[in-house]
Amino acid sequence: MLSLLFISQITAQKQDTIIQKKKYFTRHLQAAVTLDGIPNEAAWNDVDWGGDFIQSQPYEERLPSHPTQFKILYDDRYLYIAYNCLDASPDSISRRMGRRDEFPGDWIEVNIDSYHDLRTAFSFTLSVSGVRGDEFVSNNGNNWDDNWNPIWFAKTHINKTGWTAEVKIPLSQLRYNNDPEKIWGIQFTRRIFRKEERSIWQFIPQGSGVWVSSFGELHGLKNIPLHRQIEIAPYLTTQVDAYRKEPGNPFAKGTDAKVSAGLDGKVAITNDLIMDFTINPDFGQVEADPSQVRIDGFQTYLDEKRPFFIESNNIFEYQLTGSEAGGDYDADLLFYSRRIGSSPHGYPHTNSGEYVKYPQNTSILGAAKFSGKTRKGWSIGILESLTGRENATIDNNGKRRKELVEPLTNYAIARIQKDINGGNTIIGGIFTAVNRDKGLDDILHKSAYSGGLDFIHFWKNRSWFIKANAVFSNVNGTKAAILNTQTSFEHLFQRIGAKEVSVDTNRTSLSGTGGTFKFGKIGGKTGKYGQIFKFETGITFRSPELEMNDIGFMLTANEINHFTWAAIQWQKAFSIFRNARINYNHWFRWDFSGQLLYQQFNVNAHTTFKNNWQTGSGVTWNPYDVSNTSLRGDGSVRRPAGIGWNWYVNTDSRKKVSASFNIFKFWGEDHTLNFFSPAIGIYYVPVNTFNINLSFSYDKYWRKQDQFVESVMYNNTVRTIVARVNQNTLRFTGRLTYNITPDLTIQYYGQPFITRPVYSNFGYVVNGLAKNFADRFTAFKPNQVEYNNLNGTYSIDENNDGITDYSFSSPDFNFVQFRSNLIVRWEYKPGSELYFVWSDGNTPDVASDLQSNIFNSLLNNAFSGGKARNIFLVKWTYRFVR
């Protein structure tokens, strides 16, 4: 496979060429401009139209179907842009609407590198329907952060020759130096929706592997004053919770109400560096997390949705691997913002008959972040957050007491990077700290620190790269807390048979290291159809003592991973294809004793047809798999080898009705494992202002004998109970969005969810690493197992003497959940918003409902009102801008 890829690269026809950068010359505004979308004011006559766009997709370097023109003016406070998007069929222009940053229908976009650092840019996108999109571009176009939401103004107008627009961007929203005459990088992109065509002003070959560094240039900016951005946004929230009253429970009266207030702000310390802060933040308008349940022991990763933490999050991102090849270890992060304000770690000690009022989340008292980039190439990010001391209240016949469930905690993150040689070399570092007040010392670290250094170097026109990072962690606490870390799922120092780790009950600290080294090729010469060879290979490790989960995200330690990804990509349209790619991946894994844990090989192919349908498929071969975690410390176990296959197809998303379908199937050797997962999605746009998005997925997961159940003692030895498991999961997701105007939207989100794992054929581990599956386990005979339906336990008489040797609880359960949000959002003034929110959450107590059909269980329980909690919230914000 690799030799064929290299031959394709060697025989590529097109050679590297030097592309002359375009220049546009602007002037200072001399007369008023009325922002109405029609650039007919006399002031626009002072500058020439820029144009001569060229296609980027689907036919690179061809003339676009319709020309595009622009003009740029400026004054001491704003940058003004006029667009003239010519179109011979104005009735065919797509006027679809969407929420901010959804980029619907026909649109025009400008990217501005006002730092002129050749790596970062500010992106402003305007659809013909008036929907605005904005992104912060970093890493030379490899990272687009749509959580950046500046204040800017725009209007559009459709006429007989196409459509026009006027844009006004406050200079306070940009970052630039104080040179008397400035040169900014600039790029324009236009999308013609009905043709799915992209044309750009400054031609940048798709195979170049660069973006910002190849922008054209904006000249003529003279004596622009520096603007110190100051924005203050107080908020007021009223909330009412309604739920079923529980007789006798003083904390469940049926309704709760509260009023809260807070403050968000943004202050420019210098023209390059911004401080964002929030006091007593409220995130009631944020969409609910999707329901997830795992039975493999690993923690669940949840995306960040809170505005304060997602804006500028790319500055603080430090991924330990970040491989194109992917893999479970690829999600490990030194900073995972969902740790801040998460659910409390402790739970109070209660007696029978007592009622508990328990906080669902830790309160964030305040947070601040300091971020930006200097003209000398330094990127700086500092974040500080303080979460409050949380107590649970316990009521015993009117007598109440409080117990601590989360101590006062301070979180701090510092990130710094330096561009060298025009961004071709980047060095950086990160440091994180978590410090906790007294309390819960037996389960929580008193302090936790982590840090790292990173390096990346590009050469040969940024086509080749080498990248490395190294990280460390140090956690401190009581002997009990450190013992808890040593024996946690991520570490399992107590694992039977482990040579590289052991439990030390006297330790009060733990220090670990990790790192990644990789190199690859992401650009270079292309052939007739834009075909290009790319690859990436490397190694990453996490020492057994590495611990990042106080403020980061780490699935497991004690691993050494090798990964390789290679691809041929056809980036130009040919035959019936708009583009296509073929990928090869492999992964290998060892632990620190040198034991081979994992081998996997994958080949996949994907294409987009000229009719904008997409399809792809892949085959995965997993010949060897040993898990150090599946038995929760009771030794290692060899898991079945197998083969997986996936396929998907997506119809043309531009149509009023579009659909997607994907399927994944995995077969374990000798019928030891089976996983089947189909999913379907339908997207319907009956009118430009309204869309419906529905999806359904079903997972059927079956393991023959090796699913962990529980560890018990028998004759002074550990018996690791395992079983066959059959888990079925259903998830329906619906989203409805109605855009009354670009600034007034109504959105509904709802997701009923059910998962049901049922266990059978119980047994115990005999030799987890035996080559033959049958030699790894011994299944109990029917006369050795007795189930007590009253208390839900299994009793085992292993030696058949009529006396119970040990017992364990039934692991079967049925989990049903329904989550929904209805959000009305009105941006009544740029940057100022009014929210009306209705949230409905229901997690009924139906764990024992195992006999009914899974569909019936979901329908009968997800919408029942017994455990439903309805939240009605109104949030008002007003942004003061100077």
PDB file of C-alpha atoms in Angstrom, residues 620-809:
ATOM      1  CA  THR A 620     -10.660  -2.639  10.097  1.00  0.00           C
ATOM      2  CA  TRP A 621      -8.704  -5.722  11.131  1.00  0.00           C
ATOM      3  CA  ASN A 622      -7.973  -6.147  14.837  1.00  0.00           C
ATOM      4  CA  PRO A 623      -5.713  -9.248  15.081  1.00  0.00           C
ATOM      5  CA  TYR A 624      -4.574  -8.796  18.705  1.00  0.00           C
ATOM      6  CA  ASP A 625      -6.157  -7.126  21.717  1.00  0.00           C
ATOM      7  CA  VAL A 626      -5.190  -7.356  25.392  1.00  0.00           C
ATOM      8  CA  SER A 627      -6.858  -5.149  27.985  1.00  0.00           C
ATOM      9  CA  ASN A 628      -5.236  -4.159  31.278  1.00  0.00           C
ATOM     10  CA  THR A 629      -8.431  -2.410  32.423  1.00  0.00           C
ATOM     11  CA  SER A 630     -11.381  -4.642  31.486  1.00  0.00           C
ATOM     12  CA  LEU A 631     -11.069  -6.743  34.667  1.00  0.00           C
ATOM     13  CA  ARG A 632     -10.727  -3.628  36.860  1.00  0.00           C
ATOM     14  CA  GLY A 633      -7.361  -4.664  38.297  1.00  0.00           C
ATOM     15  CA  ASP A 634      -7.858  -8.422  38.433  1.00  0.00           C
ATOM     16  CA  GLY A 635      -5.235  -9.025  35.768  1.00  0.00           C
ATOM     17  CA  SER A 636      -5.030  -8.670  32.006  1.00  0.00           C
ATOM     18  CA  VAL A 637      -7.390 -10.362  29.610  1.00  0.00           C
ATOM     19  CA  ARG A 638      -7.029 -11.196  25.950  1.00  0.00           C
ATOM     20  CA  ARG A 639     -10.060 -10.067  24.004  1.00  0.00           C
ATOM     21  CA  PRO A 640     -11.327 -11.541  20.743  1.00  0.00           C
ATOM     22  CA  ALA A 641      -9.677 -10.613  17.471  1.00  0.00           C
ATOM     23  CA  GLY A 642     -12.025  -9.533  14.730  1.00  0.00           C
ATOM     24  CA  ILE A 643     -12.885  -7.576  11.624  1.00  0.00           C
ATOM     25  CA  GLY A 644     -15.015  -4.464  11.347  1.00  0.00           C
ATOM     26  CA  TRP A 645     -16.683  -2.783   8.391  1.00  0.00           C
ATOM     27  CA  ASN A 646     -18.366   0.584   8.030  1.00  0.00           C
ATOM     28  CA  TRP A 647     -20.206   2.372   5.229  1.00  0.00           C
ATOM     29  CA  TYR A 648     -22.044   5.667   4.943  1.00  0.00           C
ATOM     30  CA  VAL A 649     -23.873   7.693   2.333  1.00  0.00           C
ATOM     31  CA  ASN A 650     -25.036  11.314   2.481  1.00  0.00           C
ATOM     32  CA  THR A 651     -27.358  12.861  -0.070  1.00  0.00           C
ATOM     33  CA  ASP A 652     -26.969  16.424  -1.348  1.00  0.00           C
ATOM     34  CA  SER A 653     -27.318  18.640   1.744  1.00  0.00           C
ATOM     35  CA  ARG A 654     -28.371  21.625  -0.405  1.00  0.00           C
ATOM     36  CA  LYS A 655     -31.718  20.035  -1.243  1.00  0.00           C
ATOM     37  CA  LYS A 656     -34.851  20.741   0.736  1.00  0.00           C
ATOM     38  CA  VAL A 657     -34.788  17.127   1.859  1.00  0.00           C
ATOM     39  CA  SER A 658     -31.480  15.414   2.508  1.00  0.00           C
ATOM     40  CA  ALA A 659     -30.603  12.233   4.336  1.00  0.00           C
ATOM     41  CA  SER A 660     -27.677  10.337   5.759  1.00  0.00           C
ATOM     42  CA  PHE A 661     -27.189   6.691   6.562  1.00  0.00           C
ATOM     43  CA  ASN A 662     -24.256   4.915   8.156  1.00  0.00           C
ATOM     44  CA  ILE A 663     -23.640   1.454   9.457  1.00  0.00           C
ATOM     45  CA  PHE A 664     -20.844  -0.189  11.455  1.00  0.00           C
ATOM     46  CA  LYS A 665     -20.485  -3.924  11.954  1.00  0.00           C
ATOM     47  CA  PHE A 666     -17.799  -5.825  13.881  1.00  0.00           C
ATOM     48  CA  TRP A 667     -17.385  -9.605  14.030  1.00  0.00           C
ATOM     49  CA  GLY A 668     -15.249 -11.313  16.671  1.00  0.00           C
ATOM     50  CA  GLU A 669     -13.523 -14.538  15.744  1.00  0.00           C
ATOM     51  CA  ASP A 670     -15.387 -17.769  16.547  1.00  0.00           C
ATOM     52  CA  HIS A 671     -18.595 -15.827  17.289  1.00  0.00           C
ATOM     53  CA  THR A 672     -17.160 -14.298  20.476  1.00  0.00           C
ATOM     54  CA  LEU A 673     -18.119 -10.688  19.800  1.00  0.00           C
ATOM     55  CA  ASN A 674     -20.679  -8.838  17.723  1.00  0.00           C
ATOM     56  CA  PHE A 675     -21.357  -5.146  17.358  1.00  0.00           C
ATOM     57  CA  PHE A 676     -23.973  -3.706  15.013  1.00  0.00           C
ATOM     58  CA  SER A 677     -24.724   0.009  14.770  1.00  0.00           C
ATOM     59  CA  PRO A 678     -26.923   1.574  12.064  1.00  0.00           C
ATOM     60  CA  ALA A 679     -27.925   5.250  12.107  1.00  0.00           C
ATOM     61  CA  ILE A 680     -30.072   7.423   9.884  1.00  0.00           C
ATOM     62  CA  GLY A 681     -30.634  11.166   9.689  1.00  0.00           C
ATOM     63  CA  ILE A 682     -33.139  13.319   7.789  1.00  0.00           C
ATOM     64  CA  TYR A 683     -32.818  17.056   7.233  1.00  0.00           C
ATOM     65  CA  TYR A 684     -35.844  18.941   5.890  1.00  0.00           C
ATOM     66  CA  VAL A 685     -36.076  22.614   4.913  1.00  0.00           C
ATOM     67  CA  PRO A 686     -39.725  23.316   4.007  1.00  0.00           C
ATOM     68  CA  VAL A 687     -39.058  27.066   3.793  1.00  0.00           C
ATOM     69  CA  ASN A 688     -35.872  29.127   4.004  1.00  0.00           C
ATOM     70  CA  THR A 689     -36.596  30.147   7.597  1.00  0.00           C
ATOM     71  CA  PHE A 690     -37.435  26.741   9.061  1.00  0.00           C
ATOM     72  CA  ASN A 691     -35.589  23.432   9.215  1.00  0.00           C
ATOM     73  CA  ILE A 692     -36.142  20.052  10.835  1.00  0.00           C
ATOM     74  CA  ASN A 693     -33.286  17.704  11.720  1.00  0.00           C
ATOM     75  CA  LEU A 694     -34.183  14.180  12.855  1.00  0.00           C
ATOM     76  CA  SER A 695     -31.834  11.292  13.590  1.00  0.00           C
ATOM     77  CA  PHE A 696     -32.069   7.764  14.920  1.00  0.00           C
ATOM     78  CA  SER A 697     -29.360   5.335  15.999  1.00  0.00           C
ATOM     79  CA  TYR A 698     -29.413   1.781  17.309  1.00  0.00           C
ATOM     80  CA  ASP A 699     -26.505  -0.108  18.878  1.00  0.00           C
ATOM     81  CA  LYS A 700     -26.496  -3.843  19.519  1.00  0.00           C
ATOM     82  CA  TYR A 701     -23.459  -4.955  21.513  1.00  0.00           C
ATOM     83  CA  TRP A 702     -22.859  -8.609  22.375  1.00  0.00           C
ATOM     84  CA  ARG A 703     -19.878 -10.262  24.083  1.00  0.00           C
ATOM     85  CA  LYS A 704     -19.832 -14.017  24.565  1.00  0.00           C
ATOM     86  CA  GLN A 705     -18.205 -14.406  27.988  1.00  0.00           C
ATOM     87  CA  ASP A 706     -15.643 -11.722  28.834  1.00  0.00           C
ATOM     88  CA  GLN A 707     -17.732  -8.829  30.189  1.00  0.00           C
ATOM     89  CA  PHE A 708     -16.608  -7.944  33.720  1.00  0.00           C
ATOM     90  CA  VAL A 709     -19.261  -8.203  36.435  1.00  0.00           C
ATOM     91  CA  GLU A 710     -17.648  -8.152  39.899  1.00  0.00           C
ATOM     92  CA  SER A 711     -14.695  -9.321  41.968  1.00  0.00           C
ATOM     93  CA  VAL A 712     -15.383 -11.617  44.946  1.00  0.00           C
ATOM     94  CA  MET A 713     -13.260 -13.633  47.385  1.00  0.00           C
ATOM     95  CA  TYR A 714     -13.308 -17.421  47.369  1.00  0.00           C
ATOM     96  CA  ASN A 715     -10.922 -19.599  49.399  1.00  0.00           C
ATOM     97  CA  ASN A 716      -8.697 -16.557  49.998  1.00  0.00           C
ATOM     98  CA  THR A 717      -8.310 -15.927  46.284  1.00  0.00           C
ATOM     99  CA  VAL A 718      -9.922 -13.416  43.965  1.00  0.00           C
ATOM    100  CA  ARG A 719     -12.702 -14.696  41.743  1.00  0.00           C
ATOM    101  CA  THR A 720     -13.262 -12.382  38.793  1.00  0.00           C
ATOM    102  CA  ILE A 721     -16.853 -12.861  37.707  1.00  0.00           C
ATOM    103  CA  VAL A 722     -17.521 -12.407  33.989  1.00  0.00           C
ATOM    104  CA  ALA A 723     -20.542 -13.007  31.821  1.00  0.00           C
ATOM    105  CA  ARG A 724     -22.128 -12.802  28.428  1.00  0.00           C
ATOM    106  CA  VAL A 725     -23.677  -9.370  27.849  1.00  0.00           C
ATOM    107  CA  ASN A 726     -26.283  -8.287  25.360  1.00  0.00           C
ATOM    108  CA  GLN A 727     -26.686  -4.503  25.359  1.00  0.00           C
ATOM    109  CA  ASN A 728     -29.214  -2.671  23.202  1.00  0.00           C
ATOM    110  CA  THR A 729     -29.219   1.117  22.902  1.00  0.00           C
ATOM    111  CA  LEU A 730     -31.691   3.415  21.134  1.00  0.00           C
ATOM    112  CA  ARG A 731     -31.331   7.141  20.637  1.00  0.00           C
ATOM    113  CA  PHE A 732     -33.697   9.519  18.829  1.00  0.00           C
ATOM    114  CA  THR A 733     -32.664  13.147  18.364  1.00  0.00           C
ATOM    115  CA  GLY A 734     -34.771  15.971  16.999  1.00  0.00           C
ATOM    116  CA  ARG A 735     -33.892  19.597  16.305  1.00  0.00           C
ATOM    117  CA  LEU A 736     -36.291  22.201  14.952  1.00  0.00           C
ATOM    118  CA  THR A 737     -35.109  25.710  14.153  1.00  0.00           C
ATOM    119  CA  TYR A 738     -37.241  28.659  13.094  1.00  0.00           C
ATOM    120  CA  ASN A 739     -35.412  31.830  12.110  1.00  0.00           C
ATOM    121  CA  ILE A 740     -37.881  34.697  12.309  1.00  0.00           C
ATOM    122  CA  THR A 741     -35.027  37.099  11.522  1.00  0.00           C
ATOM    123  CA  PRO A 742     -31.253  36.605  11.562  1.00  0.00           C
ATOM    124  CA  ASP A 743     -31.337  37.898  15.159  1.00  0.00           C
ATOM    125  CA  LEU A 744     -34.504  36.187  16.432  1.00  0.00           C
ATOM    126  CA  THR A 745     -34.556  32.389  16.491  1.00  0.00           C
ATOM    127  CA  ILE A 746     -36.588  29.624  18.085  1.00  0.00           C
ATOM    128  CA  GLN A 747     -34.930  26.249  18.525  1.00  0.00           C
ATOM    129  CA  TYR A 748     -36.134  22.995  20.000  1.00  0.00           C
ATOM    130  CA  TYR A 749     -33.922  20.056  20.906  1.00  0.00           C
ATOM    131  CA  GLY A 750     -35.184  16.733  22.229  1.00  0.00           C
ATOM    132  CA  GLN A 751     -33.595  13.331  22.783  1.00  0.00           C
ATOM    133  CA  PRO A 752     -35.259  10.198  24.192  1.00  0.00           C
ATOM    134  CA  PHE A 753     -32.646   7.570  25.059  1.00  0.00           C
ATOM    135  CA  ILE A 754     -32.577   4.022  26.367  1.00  0.00           C
ATOM    136  CA  THR A 755     -29.849   1.478  26.990  1.00  0.00           C
ATOM    137  CA  ARG A 756     -30.314  -2.000  28.433  1.00  0.00           C
ATOM    138  CA  PRO A 757     -27.439  -4.415  29.145  1.00  0.00           C
ATOM    139  CA  VAL A 758     -28.595  -7.910  30.110  1.00  0.00           C
ATOM    140  CA  TYR A 759     -26.079 -10.415  31.514  1.00  0.00           C
ATOM    141  CA  SER A 760     -26.152 -14.208  31.358  1.00  0.00           C
ATOM    142  CA  ASN A 761     -23.919 -17.302  31.270  1.00  0.00           C
ATOM    143  CA  PHE A 762     -21.924 -16.244  34.340  1.00  0.00           C
ATOM    144  CA  GLY A 763     -18.475 -17.645  34.994  1.00  0.00           C
ATOM    145  CA  TYR A 764     -15.032 -16.666  36.214  1.00  0.00           C
ATOM    146  CA  VAL A 765     -11.593 -15.971  34.756  1.00  0.00           C
ATOM    147  CA  VAL A 766      -9.167 -18.889  34.736  1.00  0.00           C
ATOM    148  CA  ASN A 767      -6.339 -17.690  32.477  1.00  0.00           C
ATOM    149  CA  GLY A 768      -7.126 -14.321  30.961  1.00  0.00           C
ATOM    150  CA  LEU A 769      -4.194 -14.418  28.530  1.00  0.00           C
ATOM    151  CA  ALA A 770      -4.767 -17.913  27.173  1.00  0.00           C
ATOM    152  CA  LYS A 771      -4.536 -18.121  23.401  1.00  0.00           C
ATOM    153  CA  ASN A 772      -7.809 -19.994  23.017  1.00  0.00           C
ATOM    154  CA  PHE A 773     -10.935 -18.153  24.105  1.00  0.00           C
ATOM    155  CA  ALA A 774     -12.431 -21.249  25.767  1.00  0.00           C
ATOM    156  CA  ASP A 775      -9.366 -21.618  28.013  1.00  0.00           C
ATOM    157  CA  ARG A 776      -9.723 -18.133  29.493  1.00  0.00           C
ATOM    158  CA  PHE A 777     -12.957 -18.685  31.423  1.00  0.00           C
ATOM    159  CA  THR A 778     -14.959 -21.318  33.240  1.00  0.00           C
ATOM    160  CA  ALA A 779     -18.725 -20.965  32.985  1.00  0.00           C
ATOM    161  CA  PHE A 780     -20.894 -21.918  35.969  1.00  0.00           C
ATOM    162  CA  LYS A 781     -23.171 -24.897  35.553  1.00  0.00           C
ATOM    163  CA  PRO A 782     -26.899 -24.342  36.069  1.00  0.00           C
ATOM    164  CA  ASN A 783     -26.862 -26.186  39.417  1.00  0.00           C
ATOM    165  CA  GLN A 784     -24.140 -23.835  40.715  1.00  0.00           C
ATOM    166  CA  VAL A 785     -26.157 -20.632  40.212  1.00  0.00           C
ATOM    167  CA  GLU A 786     -29.295 -19.525  42.021  1.00  0.00           C
ATOM    168  CA  TYR A 787     -31.008 -16.187  41.442  1.00  0.00           C
ATOM    169  CA  ASN A 788     -33.008 -14.496  44.203  1.00  0.00           C
ATOM    170  CA  ASN A 789     -35.641 -12.371  42.538  1.00  0.00           C
ATOM    171  CA  LEU A 790     -36.514 -10.572  45.797  1.00  0.00           C
ATOM    172  CA  ASN A 791     -33.121  -8.971  46.423  1.00  0.00           C
ATOM    173  CA  GLY A 792     -31.703  -9.254  42.882  1.00  0.00           C
ATOM    174  CA  THR A 793     -28.645 -11.337  43.763  1.00  0.00           C
ATOM    175  CA  TYR A 794     -26.972 -14.412  42.348  1.00  0.00           C
ATOM    176  CA  SER A 795     -25.733 -17.044  44.824  1.00  0.00           C
ATOM    177  CA  ILE A 796     -22.912 -19.329  43.703  1.00  0.00           C
ATOM    178  CA  ASP A 797     -22.269 -22.816  45.066  1.00  0.00           C
ATOM    179  CA  GLU A 798     -19.001 -23.437  43.251  1.00  0.00           C
ATOM    180  CA  ASN A 799     -18.026 -26.688  45.045  1.00  0.00           C
ATOM    181  CA  ASN A 800     -21.559 -28.135  44.922  1.00  0.00           C
ATOM    182  CA  ASP A 801     -21.772 -28.772  48.669  1.00  0.00           C
ATOM    183  CA  GLY A 802     -25.179 -27.124  49.015  1.00  0.00           C
ATOM    184  CA  ILE A 803     -23.733 -24.046  50.763  1.00  0.00           C
ATOM    185  CA  THR A 804     -23.420 -20.659  49.094  1.00  0.00           C
ATOM    186  CA  ASP A 805     -19.755 -19.855  48.528  1.00  0.00           C
ATOM    187  CA  TYR A 806     -20.266 -16.248  47.415  1.00  0.00           C
ATOM    188  CA  SER A 807     -22.865 -14.010  45.859  1.00  0.00           C
ATOM    189  CA  PHE A 808     -23.091 -10.871  43.738  1.00  0.00           C
ATOM    190  CA  SER A 809     -25.795  -8.454  42.643  1.00  0.00           C
TER     191      SER A 809
END
